[in-house]
PDB file of C-alpha atoms in Angstrom:
ATOM      1  CA  UNK A 298      -0.030  -0.176  -0.081  1.00 52.00           C
ATOM      2  CA  UNK A 299       2.690   2.506   0.850  1.00 64.00           C
ATOM      3  CA  UNK A 300       4.424   1.897  -2.438  1.00 57.00           C
ATOM      4  CA  UNK A 301       1.434   2.295  -4.329  1.00 56.00           C
ATOM      5  CA  UNK A 302       0.835   5.739  -2.460  1.00 59.00           C
ATOM      6  CA  UNK A 303       4.509   6.597  -3.118  1.00 49.00           C
ATOM      7  CA  UNK A 304       3.879   5.927  -6.639  1.00 46.00           C
ATOM      8  CA  UNK A 305       0.840   8.025  -7.082  1.00 55.00           C
ATOM      9  CA  UNK A 306       2.757  10.907  -5.299  1.00 57.00           C
ATOM     10  CA  UNK A 307       5.513  10.620  -7.574  1.00 51.00           C
ATOM     11  CA  UNK A 308       3.111  10.610 -10.794  1.00 49.00           C
ATOM     12  CA  UNK A 309       1.422  13.574  -9.341  1.00 52.00           C
ATOM     13  CA  UNK A 310       4.555  15.541  -8.926  1.00 47.00           C
ATOM     14  CA  UNK A 311       6.000  14.496 -12.388  1.00 49.00           C
ATOM     15  CA  UNK A 312       2.694  15.679 -13.929  1.00 53.00           C
ATOM     16  CA  UNK A 313       3.018  19.069 -12.173  1.00 52.00           C
ATOM     17  CA  UNK A 314       6.605  19.318 -13.432  1.00 47.00           C
ATOM     18  CA  UNK A 315       5.614  18.654 -17.072  1.00 46.00           C
ATOM     19  CA  UNK A 316       2.806  21.086 -16.814  1.00 51.00           C
ATOM     20  CA  UNK A 317       4.820  23.856 -15.471  1.00 46.00           C
ATOM     21  CA  UNK A 318       7.281  23.264 -17.979  1.00 47.00           C
ATOM     22  CA  UNK A 319       4.912  23.698 -20.803  1.00 42.00           C
ATOM     23  CA  UNK A 320       3.413  26.667 -19.298  1.00 44.00           C
ATOM     24  CA  UNK A 321       6.749  28.264 -18.887  1.00 44.00           C
ATOM     25  CA  UNK A 322       7.725  27.461 -22.511  1.00 42.00           C
ATOM     26  CA  UNK A 323       4.638  29.057 -23.795  1.00 46.00           C
ATOM     27  CA  UNK A 324       4.833  32.110 -21.651  1.00 51.00           C
ATOM     28  CA  UNK A 325       8.063  33.466 -22.309  1.00 67.00           C
ATOM     29  CA  UNK A 326       9.698  36.803 -21.661  1.00 90.00           C
ATOM     30  CA  UNK A 327      12.567  36.524 -24.086  1.00 96.00           C
ATOM     31  CA  UNK A 328      12.862  36.812 -27.776  1.00 97.00           C
ATOM     32  CA  UNK A 329      13.068  33.403 -29.513  1.00 97.00           C
ATOM     33  CA  UNK A 330      15.607  32.767 -32.241  1.00 96.00           C
ATOM     34  CA  UNK A 331      12.561  32.819 -34.899  1.00 97.00           C
ATOM     35  CA  UNK A 332      11.486  36.366 -33.544  1.00 97.00           C
ATOM     36  CA  UNK A 333      14.824  37.709 -33.751  1.00 98.00           C
ATOM     37  CA  UNK A 334      15.491  36.747 -37.339  1.00 97.00           C
ATOM     38  CA  UNK A 335      11.972  38.066 -37.899  1.00 98.00           C
ATOM     39  CA  UNK A 336      12.811  41.495 -36.699  1.00 98.00           C
ATOM     40  CA  UNK A 337      16.287  41.472 -38.169  1.00 98.00           C
ATOM     41  CA  UNK A 338      14.887  40.578 -41.684  1.00 98.00           C
ATOM     42  CA  UNK A 339      12.055  43.090 -41.317  1.00 98.00           C
ATOM     43  CA  UNK A 340      14.678  45.970 -40.586  1.00 98.00           C
ATOM     44  CA  UNK A 341      16.943  44.788 -43.359  1.00 98.00           C
ATOM     45  CA  UNK A 342      13.972  45.076 -45.974  1.00 98.00           C
ATOM     46  CA  UNK A 343      13.075  48.583 -44.501  1.00 98.00           C
ATOM     47  CA  UNK A 344      16.840  49.595 -45.033  1.00 98.00           C
ATOM     48  CA  UNK A 345      16.975  48.102 -48.624  1.00 98.00           C
ATOM     49  CA  UNK A 346      13.571  49.811 -49.378  1.00 98.00           C
ATOM     50  CA  UNK A 347      15.181  53.151 -48.199  1.00 97.00           C
ATOM     51  CA  UNK A 348      18.421  52.665 -49.855  1.00 98.00           C
ATOM     52  CA  UNK A 349      20.412  52.591 -46.919  1.00 98.00           C
ATOM     53  CA  UNK A 350      23.488  50.156 -45.641  1.00 98.00           C
ATOM     54  CA  UNK A 351      23.219  49.283 -42.064  1.00 98.00           C
ATOM     55  CA  UNK A 352      24.428  46.889 -39.316  1.00 98.00           C
ATOM     56  CA  UNK A 353      21.468  45.407 -37.323  1.00 98.00           C
ATOM     57  CA  UNK A 354      21.572  44.020 -33.979  1.00 98.00           C
ATOM     58  CA  UNK A 355      19.112  42.310 -31.919  1.00 98.00           C
ATOM     59  CA  UNK A 356      19.505  41.382 -28.353  1.00 98.00           C
ATOM     60  CA  UNK A 357      17.584  39.277 -25.904  1.00 98.00           C
ATOM     61  CA  UNK A 358      15.850  40.109 -22.690  1.00 97.00           C
ATOM     62  CA  UNK A 359      19.154  40.044 -21.041  1.00 96.00           C
ATOM     63  CA  UNK A 360      20.731  42.230 -23.523  1.00 97.00           C
ATOM     64  CA  UNK A 361      22.853  39.400 -25.034  1.00 97.00           C
ATOM     65  CA  UNK A 362      23.458  39.539 -28.619  1.00 98.00           C
ATOM     66  CA  UNK A 363      20.781  37.046 -30.351  1.00 98.00           C
ATOM     67  CA  UNK A 364      20.916  38.008 -34.005  1.00 98.00           C
ATOM     68  CA  UNK A 365      23.173  40.586 -36.064  1.00 98.00           C
ATOM     69  CA  UNK A 366      23.714  41.322 -40.017  1.00 98.00           C
ATOM     70  CA  UNK A 367      26.178  43.801 -41.491  1.00 98.00           C
ATOM     71  CA  UNK A 368      24.717  44.815 -44.890  1.00 98.00           C
ATOM     72  CA  UNK A 369      27.388  44.592 -47.500  1.00 97.00           C
ATOM     73  CA  UNK A 370      29.640  47.973 -47.798  1.00 97.00           C
ATOM     74  CA  UNK A 371      28.083  49.106 -44.513  1.00 97.00           C
ATOM     75  CA  UNK A 372      30.233  51.186 -42.264  1.00 97.00           C
ATOM     76  CA  UNK A 373      32.741  48.988 -40.008  1.00 97.00           C
ATOM     77  CA  UNK A 374      32.542  51.392 -37.112  1.00 96.00           C
ATOM     78  CA  UNK A 375      28.666  50.798 -37.197  1.00 97.00           C
ATOM     79  CA  UNK A 376      29.051  47.372 -36.034  1.00 98.00           C
ATOM     80  CA  UNK A 377      29.561  48.218 -32.447  1.00 97.00           C
ATOM     81  CA  UNK A 378      27.188  51.211 -32.568  1.00 97.00           C
ATOM     82  CA  UNK A 379      24.334  48.889 -33.333  1.00 98.00           C
ATOM     83  CA  UNK A 380      24.957  46.477 -30.843  1.00 98.00           C
ATOM     84  CA  UNK A 381      25.426  49.141 -27.996  1.00 97.00           C
ATOM     85  CA  UNK A 382      22.029  50.758 -29.272  1.00 97.00           C
ATOM     86  CA  UNK A 383      20.265  47.538 -28.968  1.00 98.00           C
ATOM     87  CA  UNK A 384      21.898  46.942 -25.416  1.00 97.00           C
ATOM     88  CA  UNK A 385      21.078  50.496 -24.322  1.00 96.00           C
ATOM     89  CA  UNK A 386      17.381  50.179 -25.359  1.00 97.00           C
ATOM     90  CA  UNK A 387      17.136  46.956 -23.433  1.00 98.00           C
ATOM     91  CA  UNK A 388      19.059  48.223 -20.232  1.00 96.00           C
ATOM     92  CA  UNK A 389      16.593  51.239 -19.799  1.00 95.00           C
ATOM     93  CA  UNK A 390      13.472  49.799 -21.675  1.00 97.00           C
ATOM     94  CA  UNK A 391      13.484  53.114 -23.701  1.00 96.00           C
ATOM     95  CA  UNK A 392      14.016  54.330 -27.285  1.00 96.00           C
ATOM     96  CA  UNK A 393      17.705  55.428 -27.297  1.00 96.00           C
ATOM     97  CA  UNK A 394      16.870  58.770 -28.966  1.00 94.00           C
ATOM     98  CA  UNK A 395      14.438  59.373 -26.033  1.00 94.00           C
ATOM     99  CA  UNK A 396      17.074  58.612 -23.556  1.00 93.00           C
ATOM    100  CA  UNK A 397      19.408  60.838 -25.299  1.00 92.00           C
ATOM    101  CA  UNK A 398      16.921  63.770 -24.529  1.00 91.00           C
ATOM    102  CA  UNK A 399      17.751  62.987 -20.827  1.00 90.00           C
ATOM    103  CA  UNK A 400      21.496  62.650 -21.268  1.00 89.00           C
ATOM    104  CA  UNK A 401      22.126  66.086 -22.506  1.00 90.00           C
ATOM    105  CA  UNK A 402      23.928  68.654 -20.315  1.00 91.00           C
ATOM    106  CA  UNK A 403      21.655  69.776 -17.688  1.00 89.00           C
ATOM    107  CA  UNK A 404      19.497  66.584 -18.141  1.00 86.00           C
ATOM    108  CA  UNK A 405      18.558  64.527 -15.337  1.00 89.00           C
ATOM    109  CA  UNK A 406      20.954  61.712 -16.158  1.00 89.00           C
ATOM    110  CA  UNK A 407      23.803  63.671 -18.123  1.00 88.00           C
ATOM    111  CA  UNK A 408      26.632  61.321 -18.544  1.00 88.00           C
ATOM    112  CA  UNK A 409      25.090  58.130 -18.211  1.00 89.00           C
ATOM    113  CA  UNK A 410      26.203  56.889 -21.434  1.00 87.00           C
ATOM    114  CA  UNK A 411      29.702  56.311 -19.911  1.00 87.00           C
ATOM    115  CA  UNK A 412      28.156  53.585 -17.583  1.00 89.00           C
ATOM    116  CA  UNK A 413      27.781  49.756 -18.659  1.00 87.00           C
ATOM    117  CA  UNK A 414      30.898  49.651 -20.757  1.00 86.00           C
ATOM    118  CA  UNK A 415      29.647  52.619 -22.991  1.00 87.00           C
ATOM    119  CA  UNK A 416      26.126  53.389 -24.079  1.00 91.00           C
ATOM    120  CA  UNK A 417      24.774  54.786 -27.197  1.00 92.00           C
ATOM    121  CA  UNK A 418      22.085  57.787 -26.482  1.00 92.00           C
ATOM    122  CA  UNK A 419      20.888  58.704 -30.009  1.00 92.00           C
ATOM    123  CA  UNK A 420      18.209  57.314 -31.906  1.00 96.00           C
ATOM    124  CA  UNK A 421      18.315  53.726 -33.503  1.00 97.00           C
ATOM    125  CA  UNK A 422      17.696  51.475 -30.357  1.00 98.00           C
ATOM    126  CA  UNK A 423      14.066  50.263 -29.798  1.00 98.00           C
ATOM    127  CA  UNK A 424      12.933  47.659 -27.240  1.00 98.00           C
ATOM    128  CA  UNK A 425      11.063  44.834 -28.815  1.00 98.00           C
ATOM    129  CA  UNK A 426       7.793  43.884 -27.040  1.00 96.00           C
ATOM    130  CA  UNK A 427       5.709  40.556 -27.468  1.00 95.00           C
ATOM    131  CA  UNK A 428       1.972  40.665 -28.383  1.00 92.00           C
ATOM    132  CA  UNK A 429       1.235  41.104 -24.444  1.00 92.00           C
ATOM    133  CA  UNK A 430       3.239  44.303 -24.385  1.00 93.00           C
ATOM    134  CA  UNK A 431       6.283  42.594 -22.369  1.00 96.00           C
ATOM    135  CA  UNK A 432       9.692  43.868 -23.327  1.00 97.00           C
ATOM    136  CA  UNK A 433      11.519  40.723 -24.739  1.00 98.00           C
ATOM    137  CA  UNK A 434      14.632  42.181 -26.293  1.00 98.00           C
ATOM    138  CA  UNK A 435      15.933  45.140 -28.369  1.00 98.00           C
ATOM    139  CA  UNK A 436      16.952  46.336 -31.889  1.00 98.00           C
ATOM    140  CA  UNK A 437      19.869  48.455 -32.707  1.00 98.00           C
ATOM    141  CA  UNK A 438      20.571  50.008 -36.213  1.00 98.00           C
ATOM    142  CA  UNK A 439      23.488  51.959 -37.355  1.00 98.00           C
ATOM    143  CA  UNK A 440      24.901  53.240 -40.467  1.00 98.00           C
ATOM    144  CA  UNK A 441      22.251  55.660 -41.892  1.00 97.00           C
ATOM    145  CA  UNK A 442      21.041  59.060 -40.475  1.00 97.00           C
ATOM    146  CA  UNK A 443      19.659  59.050 -36.858  1.00 96.00           C
ATOM    147  CA  UNK A 444      16.093  59.272 -38.395  1.00 97.00           C
ATOM    148  CA  UNK A 445      16.933  56.394 -40.820  1.00 98.00           C
ATOM    149  CA  UNK A 446      18.199  54.105 -38.185  1.00 98.00           C
ATOM    150  CA  UNK A 447      15.176  54.936 -35.849  1.00 98.00           C
ATOM    151  CA  UNK A 448      12.829  54.212 -38.743  1.00 98.00           C
ATOM    152  CA  UNK A 449      14.517  50.914 -39.631  1.00 98.00           C
ATOM    153  CA  UNK A 450      14.756  49.884 -35.771  1.00 98.00           C
ATOM    154  CA  UNK A 451      10.885  50.445 -35.500  1.00 98.00           C
ATOM    155  CA  UNK A 452      10.187  48.481 -38.431  1.00 98.00           C
ATOM    156  CA  UNK A 453      11.977  45.604 -36.928  1.00 98.00           C
ATOM    157  CA  UNK A 454      10.685  45.829 -33.597  1.00 98.00           C
ATOM    158  CA  UNK A 455       7.213  46.224 -34.926  1.00 97.00           C
ATOM    159  CA  UNK A 456       7.335  43.101 -37.126  1.00 97.00           C
ATOM    160  CA  UNK A 457       6.972  41.026 -33.934  1.00 93.00           C
ATOM    161  CA  UNK A 458       3.463  42.596 -32.886  1.00 86.00           C
TER     162      UNK A 458
END
């Protein structure tokens, strides 16, 4: 009888673990590789349509690089900038252009760009949200004008919605 009871408890506990893992897999707060590539390709298409050569970086919820592309003949110096724009957008969950407005001399967070190994506080980094509005990563674009970079990043971020 004790063995049967123990077996029932084991089966119940195992079932709970399986259900928990299934629910956690379905409710994620991190960008998947499929979503990262979807954002990357949507941004690349916007850049091509705009005739702009850029670097595009997508980071996950932990600000780790998830996907990256350097368009042919884009600036080498923009590689690091794109990655830092994406990381900055995720670190502070804000459009890097809006963050930049707060970092100007006299701003409430003046000089914050010197933190976290160097931040980029001008347009081109956008948080990526899932359909529930939860931030799951960010995208950074560099190589065009700041308005072009922001528009391209926005196209990538919106592709997930």
